[in-house]
């Protein structure tokens, strides 16, 4: 991502995304449910499996970041095209 686009993406993450998520009526319910399920699931795992699962989640988070960045860039490109 070019530097300017990266700066805009970071600004959006730090200042815009959370307020938009707060507008979603089910956001907190989903977060609470996921946290509860994560805790229950981890209780079933031994240490080696937890470590493997954590590595999987790290890769999943990286994939999610790539998707978020691509969606941000696509939205920005569409906005620029509509502004012409």
CSV table of N, CA and C in Angstrom, one decimal:
chain,number,residue,atom,x,y,z
A,1,UNK,N,0.9,-1.2,0.0
A,1,UNK,CA,0.0,0.0,0.0
A,1,UNK,C,0.9,1.2,0.0
A,2,UNK,N,0.6,2.2,-0.9
A,2,UNK,CA,1.5,3.4,-0.8
A,2,UNK,C,1.4,4.1,0.5
A,3,UNK,N,2.4,4.9,0.8
A,3,UNK,CA,2.5,5.5,2.2
A,3,UNK,C,1.3,6.3,2.5
A,4,UNK,N,0.8,7.2,1.6
A,4,UNK,CA,-0.4,8.0,1.9
A,4,UNK,C,-1.6,7.1,2.2
A,5,UNK,N,-1.8,6.1,1.4
A,5,UNK,CA,-3.0,5.2,1.6
A,5,UNK,C,-2.8,4.5,2.9
A,6,UNK,N,-1.6,4.1,3.2
A,6,UNK,CA,-1.4,3.4,4.5
A,6,UNK,C,-1.7,4.3,5.7
A,7,UNK,N,-1.3,5.6,5.6
A,7,UNK,CA,-1.6,6.5,6.6
A,7,UNK,C,-3.1,6.7,6.8
A,8,UNK,N,-3.8,6.8,5.7
A,8,UNK,CA,-5.3,6.9,5.7
A,8,UNK,C,-5.9,5.7,6.3
A,9,UNK,N,-5.4,4.5,6.0
A,9,UNK,CA,-5.9,3.2,6.5
A,9,UNK,C,-5.7,3.2,8.0
A,10,UNK,N,-4.5,3.6,8.5
A,10,UNK,CA,-4.2,3.6,9.9
A,10,UNK,C,-5.1,4.6,10.7
A,11,UNK,N,-5.3,5.7,10.1
A,11,UNK,CA,-6.2,6.7,10.7
A,11,UNK,C,-7.6,6.2,10.8
A,12,UNK,N,-8.1,5.5,9.7
A,12,UNK,CA,-9.4,4.9,9.8
A,12,UNK,C,-9.5,3.9,10.9
A,13,UNK,N,-8.5,3.1,11.0
A,13,UNK,CA,-8.5,2.0,12.0
A,13,UNK,C,-8.5,2.6,13.4
A,14,UNK,N,-7.8,3.7,13.6
A,14,UNK,CA,-7.6,4.3,14.9
A,14,UNK,C,-8.8,5.2,15.3
A,15,UNK,N,-9.4,5.8,14.3
A,15,UNK,CA,-10.4,6.8,14.7
A,15,UNK,C,-11.8,6.6,14.1
A,16,UNK,N,-12.0,5.8,13.1
A,16,UNK,CA,-13.3,5.7,12.4
A,16,UNK,C,-14.0,4.4,12.6
A,17,UNK,N,-13.2,3.3,12.6
A,17,UNK,CA,-13.8,1.9,12.6
A,17,UNK,C,-14.6,1.7,13.9
A,18,UNK,N,-14.0,1.9,15.0
A,18,UNK,CA,-14.7,1.6,16.3
A,18,UNK,C,-16.1,2.3,16.4
A,19,UNK,N,-16.1,3.6,16.1
A,19,UNK,CA,-17.4,4.3,16.2
A,19,UNK,C,-18.5,3.7,15.2
A,20,UNK,N,-18.0,3.2,14.1
A,20,UNK,CA,-18.9,2.6,13.1
A,20,UNK,C,-19.4,1.2,13.7
A,21,UNK,N,-18.5,0.5,14.3
A,21,UNK,CA,-18.8,-0.8,14.9
A,21,UNK,C,-19.8,-0.6,16.0
A,22,UNK,N,-19.6,0.5,16.8
A,22,UNK,CA,-20.5,0.8,17.9
A,22,UNK,C,-22.0,1.0,17.4
A,23,UNK,N,-22.1,1.4,16.2
A,23,UNK,CA,-23.5,1.6,15.6
A,23,UNK,C,-24.2,0.3,15.3
A,24,UNK,N,-23.4,-0.8,15.2
A,24,UNK,CA,-24.0,-2.1,14.9
A,24,UNK,C,-24.7,-2.6,16.1
A,25,UNK,N,-26.0,-2.9,16.1
A,25,UNK,CA,-26.7,-3.3,17.3
A,25,UNK,C,-26.2,-4.6,17.9
A,26,UNK,N,-25.7,-5.5,17.1
A,26,UNK,CA,-25.3,-6.8,17.6
A,26,UNK,C,-23.8,-6.9,17.9
A,27,UNK,N,-23.0,-5.9,17.7
A,27,UNK,CA,-21.6,-5.9,17.8
A,27,UNK,C,-21.1,-6.5,19.1
A,28,UNK,N,-21.6,-5.9,20.2
A,28,UNK,CA,-21.2,-6.3,21.5
A,28,UNK,C,-21.6,-7.7,21.9
A,29,UNK,N,-22.8,-8.1,21.4
A,29,UNK,CA,-23.3,-9.5,21.6
A,29,UNK,C,-22.3,-10.5,20.9
A,30,UNK,N,-21.9,-10.2,19.7
A,30,UNK,CA,-21.0,-11.1,19.0
A,30,UNK,C,-19.7,-11.1,19.7
A,31,UNK,N,-19.1,-10.0,20.1
A,31,UNK,CA,-17.8,-10.0,20.8
A,31,UNK,C,-17.9,-10.8,22.0
A,32,UNK,N,-19.0,-10.7,22.8
A,32,UNK,CA,-19.1,-11.4,24.1
A,32,UNK,C,-19.2,-12.9,23.8
A,33,UNK,N,-20.0,-13.3,22.8
A,33,UNK,CA,-20.2,-14.7,22.4
A,33,UNK,C,-18.8,-15.3,22.0
A,34,UNK,N,-18.1,-14.6,21.1
A,34,UNK,CA,-16.8,-15.1,20.7
A,34,UNK,C,-15.8,-15.3,21.8
A,35,UNK,N,-15.8,-14.3,22.7
A,35,UNK,CA,-14.9,-14.4,23.9
A,35,UNK,C,-15.3,-15.6,24.8
A,36,UNK,N,-16.6,-15.9,25.0
A,36,UNK,CA,-17.0,-17.0,25.7
A,36,UNK,C,-16.7,-18.3,25.1
A,37,UNK,N,-16.9,-18.4,23.7
A,37,UNK,CA,-16.6,-19.6,23.0
A,37,UNK,C,-15.1,-19.9,23.0
A,38,UNK,N,-14.3,-18.8,22.9
A,38,UNK,CA,-12.8,-19.0,22.9
A,38,UNK,C,-12.4,-19.5,24.2
A,39,UNK,N,-12.9,-19.0,25.3
A,39,UNK,CA,-12.5,-19.5,26.6
A,39,UNK,C,-12.9,-21.0,26.8
A,40,UNK,N,-14.1,-21.3,26.4
A,40,UNK,CA,-14.6,-22.7,26.5
A,40,UNK,C,-13.7,-23.6,25.6
A,41,UNK,N,-13.4,-23.2,24.4
A,41,UNK,CA,-12.7,-24.1,23.5
A,41,UNK,C,-11.3,-24.3,24.0
A,42,UNK,N,-10.6,-23.2,24.5
A,42,UNK,CA,-9.2,-23.3,25.0
A,42,UNK,C,-9.2,-24.2,26.2
A,43,UNK,N,-10.2,-24.3,27.0
A,43,UNK,CA,-10.2,-25.2,28.1
A,43,UNK,C,-10.1,-26.7,27.7
A,44,UNK,N,-10.5,-27.0,26.5
A,44,UNK,CA,-10.4,-28.3,26.0
A,44,UNK,C,-9.0,-28.7,25.5
A,45,UNK,N,-8.2,-27.7,25.3
A,45,UNK,CA,-6.9,-28.0,24.6
A,45,UNK,C,-5.7,-28.2,25.5
A,46,UNK,N,-4.8,-29.0,25.1
A,46,UNK,CA,-3.5,-29.1,25.9
A,46,UNK,C,-2.6,-28.0,25.4
A,47,UNK,N,-1.5,-27.8,26.0
A,47,UNK,CA,-0.6,-26.7,25.7
A,47,UNK,C,-0.1,-26.7,24.3
A,48,UNK,N,0.3,-27.8,23.8
A,48,UNK,CA,0.8,-27.9,22.4
A,48,UNK,C,-0.3,-27.5,21.4
A,49,UNK,N,-1.5,-28.0,21.6
A,49,UNK,CA,-2.6,-27.7,20.7
A,49,UNK,C,-2.9,-26.2,20.8
A,50,UNK,N,-2.9,-25.6,22.0
A,50,UNK,CA,-3.1,-24.2,22.2
A,50,UNK,C,-2.1,-23.4,21.4
A,51,UNK,N,-0.8,-23.8,21.5
A,51,UNK,CA,0.2,-23.1,20.7
A,51,UNK,C,-0.1,-23.2,19.2
A,52,UNK,N,-0.4,-24.3,18.7
A,52,UNK,CA,-0.8,-24.5,17.3
A,52,UNK,C,-2.0,-23.7,16.9
A,53,UNK,N,-3.0,-23.6,17.8
A,53,UNK,CA,-4.2,-22.9,17.5
A,53,UNK,C,-3.8,-21.4,17.5
A,54,UNK,N,-3.0,-20.9,18.4
A,54,UNK,CA,-2.6,-19.5,18.4
A,54,UNK,C,-1.8,-19.1,17.1
A,55,UNK,N,-1.0,-20.0,16.6
A,55,UNK,CA,-0.3,-19.7,15.4
A,55,UNK,C,-1.3,-19.6,14.2
A,56,UNK,N,-2.3,-20.5,14.2
A,56,UNK,CA,-3.4,-20.4,13.2
A,56,UNK,C,-4.1,-19.1,13.3
A,57,UNK,N,-4.5,-18.7,14.6
A,57,UNK,CA,-5.2,-17.4,14.7
A,57,UNK,C,-4.3,-16.2,14.3
A,58,UNK,N,-3.0,-16.3,14.5
A,58,UNK,CA,-2.1,-15.2,14.1
A,58,UNK,C,-2.2,-15.1,12.5
A,59,UNK,N,-2.1,-16.2,11.9
A,59,UNK,CA,-2.2,-16.2,10.4
A,59,UNK,C,-3.6,-15.7,9.9
A,60,UNK,N,-4.6,-16.1,10.6
A,60,UNK,CA,-6.0,-15.7,10.3
A,60,UNK,C,-6.1,-14.2,10.4
A,61,UNK,N,-5.5,-13.7,11.5
A,61,UNK,CA,-5.5,-12.2,11.7
A,61,UNK,C,-4.8,-11.5,10.6
A,62,UNK,N,-3.7,-12.0,10.2
A,62,UNK,CA,-2.9,-11.4,9.1
A,62,UNK,C,-3.8,-11.4,7.8
A,63,UNK,N,-4.4,-12.6,7.5
A,63,UNK,CA,-5.3,-12.6,6.3
A,63,UNK,C,-6.5,-11.6,6.4
A,64,UNK,N,-7.0,-11.5,7.6
A,64,UNK,CA,-8.1,-10.5,7.9
A,64,UNK,C,-7.6,-9.1,7.6
A,65,UNK,N,-6.4,-8.8,8.0
A,65,UNK,CA,-5.8,-7.5,7.8
A,65,UNK,C,-5.6,-7.2,6.3
A,66,UNK,N,-5.1,-8.2,5.5
A,66,UNK,CA,-5.0,-8.1,4.1
A,66,UNK,C,-6.4,-7.8,3.5
A,67,UNK,N,-7.4,-8.5,3.9
A,67,UNK,CA,-8.8,-8.3,3.4
A,67,UNK,C,-9.3,-6.9,3.8
A,68,UNK,N,-9.0,-6.5,5.0
A,68,UNK,CA,-9.4,-5.1,5.4
A,68,UNK,C,-8.7,-4.0,4.6
A,69,UNK,N,-7.5,-4.2,4.4
A,69,UNK,CA,-6.7,-3.2,3.6
A,69,UNK,C,-7.2,-3.2,2.1
A,70,UNK,N,-7.5,-4.4,1.5
A,70,UNK,CA,-8.0,-4.4,0.2
A,70,UNK,C,-9.4,-3.8,0.1
A,71,UNK,N,-10.2,-4.0,1.1
A,71,UNK,CA,-11.6,-3.4,1.1
A,71,UNK,C,-11.5,-1.9,1.2
A,72,UNK,N,-10.6,-1.5,2.1
A,72,UNK,CA,-10.4,0.0,2.2
A,72,UNK,C,-9.9,0.6,0.9
A,73,UNK,N,-8.9,0.0,0.3
A,73,UNK,CA,-8.4,0.5,-1.0
A,73,UNK,C,-9.5,0.5,-2.1
A,74,UNK,N,-10.3,-0.6,-2.1
A,74,UNK,CA,-11.4,-0.6,-3.1
A,74,UNK,C,-12.4,0.5,-2.8
A,75,UNK,N,-12.8,0.7,-1.6
A,75,UNK,CA,-13.7,1.7,-1.3
A,75,UNK,C,-13.1,3.1,-1.6
A,76,UNK,N,-11.9,3.3,-1.4
A,76,UNK,CA,-11.2,4.6,-1.7
A,76,UNK,C,-11.2,4.8,-3.2
A,77,UNK,N,-10.9,3.8,-3.9
A,77,UNK,CA,-10.9,3.9,-5.4
A,77,UNK,C,-12.3,4.2,-6.0
A,78,UNK,N,-13.3,3.5,-5.4
A,78,UNK,CA,-14.6,3.8,-5.9
A,78,UNK,C,-15.0,5.2,-5.6
A,79,UNK,N,-14.7,5.7,-4.4
A,79,UNK,CA,-15.0,7.1,-4.0
A,79,UNK,C,-14.3,8.1,-4.9
A,80,UNK,N,-13.1,7.8,-5.3
A,80,UNK,CA,-12.4,8.6,-6.2
A,80,UNK,C,-13.0,8.6,-7.6
A,81,UNK,N,-13.5,7.5,-8.1
A,81,UNK,CA,-14.1,7.4,-9.4
A,81,UNK,C,-15.5,8.1,-9.4
A,82,UNK,N,-16.2,8.0,-8.3
A,82,UNK,CA,-17.5,8.7,-8.2
A,82,UNK,C,-17.3,10.2,-8.1
A,83,UNK,N,-16.2,10.6,-7.6
A,83,UNK,CA,-15.9,12.0,-7.4
A,83,UNK,C,-15.5,12.7,-8.7
A,84,UNK,N,-15.3,11.9,-9.8
A,84,UNK,CA,-14.9,12.5,-11.0
A,84,UNK,C,-16.0,13.0,-11.8
